[in-house]
């Protein structure tokens, strides 16, 4: 649904969708095609067109059976600096990428962020400001087999111990700085 108030030059919209290819959303948001998959979700938001800082909304989404592009991953990770990225990440397939989202003026809050793929689970929460700063807490659980394929982890951790204990390797990160 879409409701516009001409006198205030504002609108509200309420949208639900199922099994839509990700590229349609990426195009709408003017993002590169950094991932593929089918998206389910919903969002309600409103904004005064004269002041984009009035954006308010709430929603959630889940992308199923997707894949991040290798070019996107190399860009995020700074390219292959000899650390074995070329052998590890030519793509990242995932079962699900999901998030609950709240929009408050120029801030996007992700209360619950989840990425699940073979050998890795990521959970996080945080926020970012458009053209400003971000602050996220991320917890990553890697299977010993995946950690073993990352040279810096294989050299620094007792991977055999994790294999014998049949436990994932859990890492935590606090990511802050400019977007």
PDB file of C-alpha atoms in Angstrom:
ATOM      1  CA  UNK A   1       0.000   0.000   0.000  1.00  0.00           C
ATOM      2  CA  UNK A   2       1.070   3.565  -0.652  1.00  0.00           C
ATOM      3  CA  UNK A   3      -0.434   6.709   0.885  1.00  0.00           C
ATOM      4  CA  UNK A   4       0.638  10.204  -0.176  1.00  0.00           C
ATOM      5  CA  UNK A   5      -0.243  13.521   1.480  1.00  0.00           C
ATOM      6  CA  UNK A   6       0.288  16.226  -1.150  1.00  0.00           C
ATOM      7  CA  UNK A   7      -0.017  19.203   1.208  1.00  0.00           C
ATOM      8  CA  UNK A   8       2.856  17.841   3.335  1.00  0.00           C
ATOM      9  CA  UNK A   9       4.750  16.309   0.402  1.00  0.00           C
ATOM     10  CA  UNK A  10       5.056  13.102   2.420  1.00  0.00           C
ATOM     11  CA  UNK A  11       4.119   9.476   2.001  1.00  0.00           C
ATOM     12  CA  UNK A  12       3.914   6.161   3.800  1.00  0.00           C
ATOM     13  CA  UNK A  13       4.215   2.742   2.280  1.00  0.00           C
ATOM     14  CA  UNK A  14       3.661  -0.777   3.514  1.00  0.00           C
ATOM     15  CA  UNK A  15       5.134  -3.584   1.404  1.00  0.00           C
ATOM     16  CA  UNK A  16       5.300  -7.372   1.701  1.00  0.00           C
ATOM     17  CA  UNK A  17       7.001  -9.651  -0.787  1.00  0.00           C
ATOM     18  CA  UNK A  18       7.937 -13.292  -1.334  1.00  0.00           C
ATOM     19  CA  UNK A  19      10.553 -14.911  -3.549  1.00  0.00           C
ATOM     20  CA  UNK A  20      11.698 -11.818  -5.436  1.00  0.00           C
ATOM     21  CA  UNK A  21      15.157 -11.965  -7.111  1.00  0.00           C
ATOM     22  CA  UNK A  22      17.676  -9.864  -5.148  1.00  0.00           C
ATOM     23  CA  UNK A  23      18.816  -7.826  -8.142  1.00  0.00           C
ATOM     24  CA  UNK A  24      15.492  -5.931  -8.222  1.00  0.00           C
ATOM     25  CA  UNK A  25      16.114  -4.604  -4.698  1.00  0.00           C
ATOM     26  CA  UNK A  26      19.765  -3.852  -5.413  1.00  0.00           C
ATOM     27  CA  UNK A  27      18.749  -1.858  -8.505  1.00  0.00           C
ATOM     28  CA  UNK A  28      16.104   0.035  -6.497  1.00  0.00           C
ATOM     29  CA  UNK A  29      18.708   0.952  -3.846  1.00  0.00           C
ATOM     30  CA  UNK A  30      21.313   1.876  -6.511  1.00  0.00           C
ATOM     31  CA  UNK A  31      23.698  -0.862  -5.285  1.00  0.00           C
ATOM     32  CA  UNK A  32      25.918  -3.049  -7.404  1.00  0.00           C
ATOM     33  CA  UNK A  33      24.801  -6.652  -7.896  1.00  0.00           C
ATOM     34  CA  UNK A  34      26.804  -7.866  -4.887  1.00  0.00           C
ATOM     35  CA  UNK A  35      24.654 -10.913  -4.203  1.00  0.00           C
ATOM     36  CA  UNK A  36      22.058 -13.200  -5.652  1.00  0.00           C
ATOM     37  CA  UNK A  37      19.181 -15.077  -4.074  1.00  0.00           C
ATOM     38  CA  UNK A  38      15.446 -14.854  -3.506  1.00  0.00           C
ATOM     39  CA  UNK A  39      14.133 -12.338  -0.951  1.00  0.00           C
ATOM     40  CA  UNK A  40      11.122 -12.559   1.349  1.00  0.00           C
ATOM     41  CA  UNK A  41      10.236  -9.672   3.633  1.00  0.00           C
ATOM     42  CA  UNK A  42       8.145  -6.752   4.664  1.00  0.00           C
ATOM     43  CA  UNK A  43       8.655  -3.097   5.534  1.00  0.00           C
ATOM     44  CA  UNK A  44       6.597  -0.129   6.604  1.00  0.00           C
ATOM     45  CA  UNK A  45       8.095   3.337   6.281  1.00  0.00           C
ATOM     46  CA  UNK A  46       7.261   6.967   5.760  1.00  0.00           C
ATOM     47  CA  UNK A  47       9.174  10.109   4.806  1.00  0.00           C
ATOM     48  CA  UNK A  48       8.686  13.801   4.070  1.00  0.00           C
ATOM     49  CA  UNK A  49      10.129  14.206   0.564  1.00  0.00           C
ATOM     50  CA  UNK A  50      11.349  17.708   1.423  1.00  0.00           C
ATOM     51  CA  UNK A  51      13.440  16.319   4.308  1.00  0.00           C
ATOM     52  CA  UNK A  52      14.959  12.836   3.843  1.00  0.00           C
ATOM     53  CA  UNK A  53      16.011  13.002   7.509  1.00  0.00           C
ATOM     54  CA  UNK A  54      12.382  12.276   8.432  1.00  0.00           C
ATOM     55  CA  UNK A  55      12.557   8.644   7.316  1.00  0.00           C
ATOM     56  CA  UNK A  56      10.918   6.321   9.866  1.00  0.00           C
ATOM     57  CA  UNK A  57      10.182   2.641   9.404  1.00  0.00           C
ATOM     58  CA  UNK A  58      10.489  -0.965  10.472  1.00  0.00           C
ATOM     59  CA  UNK A  59      10.767  -4.272   8.634  1.00  0.00           C
ATOM     60  CA  UNK A  60      12.616  -7.504   8.067  1.00  0.00           C
ATOM     61  CA  UNK A  61      13.968  -9.527   5.189  1.00  0.00           C
ATOM     62  CA  UNK A  62      15.536 -12.886   4.433  1.00  0.00           C
ATOM     63  CA  UNK A  63      17.511 -13.850   1.347  1.00  0.00           C
ATOM     64  CA  UNK A  64      17.516 -17.600   0.706  1.00  0.00           C
ATOM     65  CA  UNK A  65      19.996 -19.756  -1.221  1.00  0.00           C
ATOM     66  CA  UNK A  66      22.162 -16.830  -2.245  1.00  0.00           C
ATOM     67  CA  UNK A  67      25.708 -16.054  -3.187  1.00  0.00           C
ATOM     68  CA  UNK A  68      27.984 -13.056  -2.605  1.00  0.00           C
ATOM     69  CA  UNK A  69      30.047 -12.087  -5.631  1.00  0.00           C
ATOM     70  CA  UNK A  70      33.807 -12.659  -5.539  1.00  0.00           C
ATOM     71  CA  UNK A  71      34.457  -9.067  -6.685  1.00  0.00           C
ATOM     72  CA  UNK A  72      32.434  -7.751  -3.753  1.00  0.00           C
ATOM     73  CA  UNK A  73      34.277  -9.998  -1.284  1.00  0.00           C
ATOM     74  CA  UNK A  74      37.698  -8.989  -2.619  1.00  0.00           C
ATOM     75  CA  UNK A  75      36.725  -5.324  -2.401  1.00  0.00           C
ATOM     76  CA  UNK A  76      35.613  -5.687   1.226  1.00  0.00           C
ATOM     77  CA  UNK A  77      38.670  -7.735   2.197  1.00  0.00           C
ATOM     78  CA  UNK A  78      41.131  -5.491   0.369  1.00  0.00           C
ATOM     79  CA  UNK A  79      42.048  -7.820  -2.477  1.00  0.00           C
ATOM     80  CA  UNK A  80      44.366 -10.808  -2.351  1.00  0.00           C
ATOM     81  CA  UNK A  81      47.450  -9.730  -0.437  1.00  0.00           C
ATOM     82  CA  UNK A  82      49.032 -13.169  -0.529  1.00  0.00           C
ATOM     83  CA  UNK A  83      46.940 -14.387   2.406  1.00  0.00           C
ATOM     84  CA  UNK A  84      45.267 -17.067   0.332  1.00  0.00           C
ATOM     85  CA  UNK A  85      42.019 -15.264  -0.470  1.00  0.00           C
ATOM     86  CA  UNK A  86      42.162 -16.472  -4.062  1.00  0.00           C
ATOM     87  CA  UNK A  87      42.063 -20.088  -2.850  1.00  0.00           C
ATOM     88  CA  UNK A  88      39.416 -19.443  -0.212  1.00  0.00           C
ATOM     89  CA  UNK A  89      36.876 -17.022  -1.616  1.00  0.00           C
ATOM     90  CA  UNK A  90      35.937 -17.238  -5.243  1.00  0.00           C
ATOM     91  CA  UNK A  91      32.350 -16.911  -3.981  1.00  0.00           C
ATOM     92  CA  UNK A  92      30.416 -17.306  -0.751  1.00  0.00           C
ATOM     93  CA  UNK A  93      27.248 -19.352  -1.003  1.00  0.00           C
ATOM     94  CA  UNK A  94      24.808 -18.955   1.851  1.00  0.00           C
ATOM     95  CA  UNK A  95      21.622 -20.623   3.011  1.00  0.00           C
ATOM     96  CA  UNK A  96      20.140 -17.506   4.550  1.00  0.00           C
ATOM     97  CA  UNK A  97      20.984 -13.858   5.116  1.00  0.00           C
ATOM     98  CA  UNK A  98      18.379 -12.146   7.259  1.00  0.00           C
ATOM     99  CA  UNK A  99      17.885  -9.006   9.290  1.00  0.00           C
ATOM    100  CA  UNK A 100      15.339  -7.055  11.256  1.00  0.00           C
ATOM    101  CA  UNK A 101      15.620  -3.401  10.226  1.00  0.00           C
ATOM    102  CA  UNK A 102      14.554  -0.133  11.820  1.00  0.00           C
ATOM    103  CA  UNK A 103      14.880   3.172   9.934  1.00  0.00           C
ATOM    104  CA  UNK A 104      15.250   6.302  12.069  1.00  0.00           C
ATOM    105  CA  UNK A 105      15.991   9.481  10.113  1.00  0.00           C
ATOM    106  CA  UNK A 106      19.421   8.844   8.552  1.00  0.00           C
ATOM    107  CA  UNK A 107      20.200   5.784  10.697  1.00  0.00           C
ATOM    108  CA  UNK A 108      19.624   2.119   9.823  1.00  0.00           C
ATOM    109  CA  UNK A 109      19.440  -0.216  12.837  1.00  0.00           C
ATOM    110  CA  UNK A 110      19.918  -3.954  12.384  1.00  0.00           C
ATOM    111  CA  UNK A 111      18.660  -5.480  15.619  1.00  0.00           C
ATOM    112  CA  UNK A 112      19.128  -9.044  14.428  1.00  0.00           C
ATOM    113  CA  UNK A 113      21.499  -9.869  11.588  1.00  0.00           C
ATOM    114  CA  UNK A 114      22.195 -13.486  10.566  1.00  0.00           C
ATOM    115  CA  UNK A 115      24.220 -15.171   7.846  1.00  0.00           C
ATOM    116  CA  UNK A 116      24.334 -18.938   7.628  1.00  0.00           C
ATOM    117  CA  UNK A 117      26.449 -20.878   5.152  1.00  0.00           C
ATOM    118  CA  UNK A 118      28.208 -24.207   5.059  1.00  0.00           C
ATOM    119  CA  UNK A 119      30.965 -24.025   7.662  1.00  0.00           C
ATOM    120  CA  UNK A 120      30.084 -20.558   8.980  1.00  0.00           C
ATOM    121  CA  UNK A 121      27.395 -18.817  11.009  1.00  0.00           C
ATOM    122  CA  UNK A 122      27.402 -15.092  11.656  1.00  0.00           C
ATOM    123  CA  UNK A 123      25.172 -13.239  14.119  1.00  0.00           C
ATOM    124  CA  UNK A 124      25.279  -9.528  14.713  1.00  0.00           C
ATOM    125  CA  UNK A 125      23.570  -6.305  15.551  1.00  0.00           C
ATOM    126  CA  UNK A 126      24.379  -2.677  15.095  1.00  0.00           C
ATOM    127  CA  UNK A 127      23.653   0.471  13.170  1.00  0.00           C
ATOM    128  CA  UNK A 128      25.011   2.783  10.535  1.00  0.00           C
ATOM    129  CA  UNK A 129      24.359   6.365   9.522  1.00  0.00           C
ATOM    130  CA  UNK A 130      24.105   7.225   5.808  1.00  0.00           C
ATOM    131  CA  UNK A 131      27.402   8.911   4.906  1.00  0.00           C
ATOM    132  CA  UNK A 132      28.419   8.629   8.581  1.00  0.00           C
ATOM    133  CA  UNK A 133      29.631   6.046  11.056  1.00  0.00           C
ATOM    134  CA  UNK A 134      28.800   2.424  11.715  1.00  0.00           C
ATOM    135  CA  UNK A 135      28.918   0.390  14.920  1.00  0.00           C
ATOM    136  CA  UNK A 136      28.338  -3.386  14.748  1.00  0.00           C
ATOM    137  CA  UNK A 137      28.955  -6.297  17.078  1.00  0.00           C
ATOM    138  CA  UNK A 138      29.522  -9.486  15.093  1.00  0.00           C
ATOM    139  CA  UNK A 139      29.943 -13.067  16.313  1.00  0.00           C
ATOM    140  CA  UNK A 140      31.263 -15.626  13.838  1.00  0.00           C
ATOM    141  CA  UNK A 141      31.302 -19.401  14.325  1.00  0.00           C
ATOM    142  CA  UNK A 142      33.546 -21.272  11.876  1.00  0.00           C
ATOM    143  CA  UNK A 143      33.764 -25.015  11.462  1.00  0.00           C
ATOM    144  CA  UNK A 144      37.312 -26.307  12.012  1.00  0.00           C
ATOM    145  CA  UNK A 145      37.410 -27.302   8.325  1.00  0.00           C
ATOM    146  CA  UNK A 146      36.652 -23.763   7.155  1.00  0.00           C
ATOM    147  CA  UNK A 147      39.093 -22.239   9.662  1.00  0.00           C
ATOM    148  CA  UNK A 148      41.756 -24.650   8.421  1.00  0.00           C
ATOM    149  CA  UNK A 149      41.382 -23.222   4.907  1.00  0.00           C
ATOM    150  CA  UNK A 150      42.202 -19.692   6.185  1.00  0.00           C
ATOM    151  CA  UNK A 151      46.001 -19.527   6.512  1.00  0.00           C
ATOM    152  CA  UNK A 152      46.119 -16.941   9.330  1.00  0.00           C
ATOM    153  CA  UNK A 153      43.685 -18.984  11.456  1.00  0.00           C
ATOM    154  CA  UNK A 154      45.325 -22.308  10.641  1.00  0.00           C
ATOM    155  CA  UNK A 155      48.685 -20.918  11.820  1.00  0.00           C
ATOM    156  CA  UNK A 156      47.313 -19.257  14.955  1.00  0.00           C
ATOM    157  CA  UNK A 157      44.837 -21.794  16.368  1.00  0.00           C
ATOM    158  CA  UNK A 158      44.876 -25.403  17.449  1.00  0.00           C
ATOM    159  CA  UNK A 159      42.487 -26.571  14.715  1.00  0.00           C
ATOM    160  CA  UNK A 160      43.048 -30.248  15.591  1.00  0.00           C
ATOM    161  CA  UNK A 161      41.797 -29.583  19.115  1.00  0.00           C
ATOM    162  CA  UNK A 162      38.573 -28.067  17.796  1.00  0.00           C
ATOM    163  CA  UNK A 163      38.135 -31.016  15.423  1.00  0.00           C
ATOM    164  CA  UNK A 164      38.603 -33.545  18.237  1.00  0.00           C
ATOM    165  CA  UNK A 165      36.181 -31.636  20.472  1.00  0.00           C
ATOM    166  CA  UNK A 166      33.756 -31.295  17.539  1.00  0.00           C
ATOM    167  CA  UNK A 167      33.379 -27.581  18.324  1.00  0.00           C
ATOM    168  CA  UNK A 168      33.156 -24.545  16.114  1.00  0.00           C
ATOM    169  CA  UNK A 169      35.713 -21.771  16.450  1.00  0.00           C
ATOM    170  CA  UNK A 170      33.936 -18.680  17.762  1.00  0.00           C
ATOM    171  CA  UNK A 171      35.254 -15.195  17.052  1.00  0.00           C
ATOM    172  CA  UNK A 172      33.856 -11.824  18.061  1.00  0.00           C
ATOM    173  CA  UNK A 173      34.310  -8.441  16.417  1.00  0.00           C
ATOM    174  CA  UNK A 174      33.275  -4.891  17.178  1.00  0.00           C
ATOM    175  CA  UNK A 175      33.347  -2.986  13.893  1.00  0.00           C
ATOM    176  CA  UNK A 176      33.263   0.811  14.155  1.00  0.00           C
ATOM    177  CA  UNK A 177      34.193   3.652  11.854  1.00  0.00           C
ATOM    178  CA  UNK A 178      33.068   5.543   8.786  1.00  0.00           C
ATOM    179  CA  UNK A 179      30.746   3.811   6.327  1.00  0.00           C
TER     180      UNK A 179
END
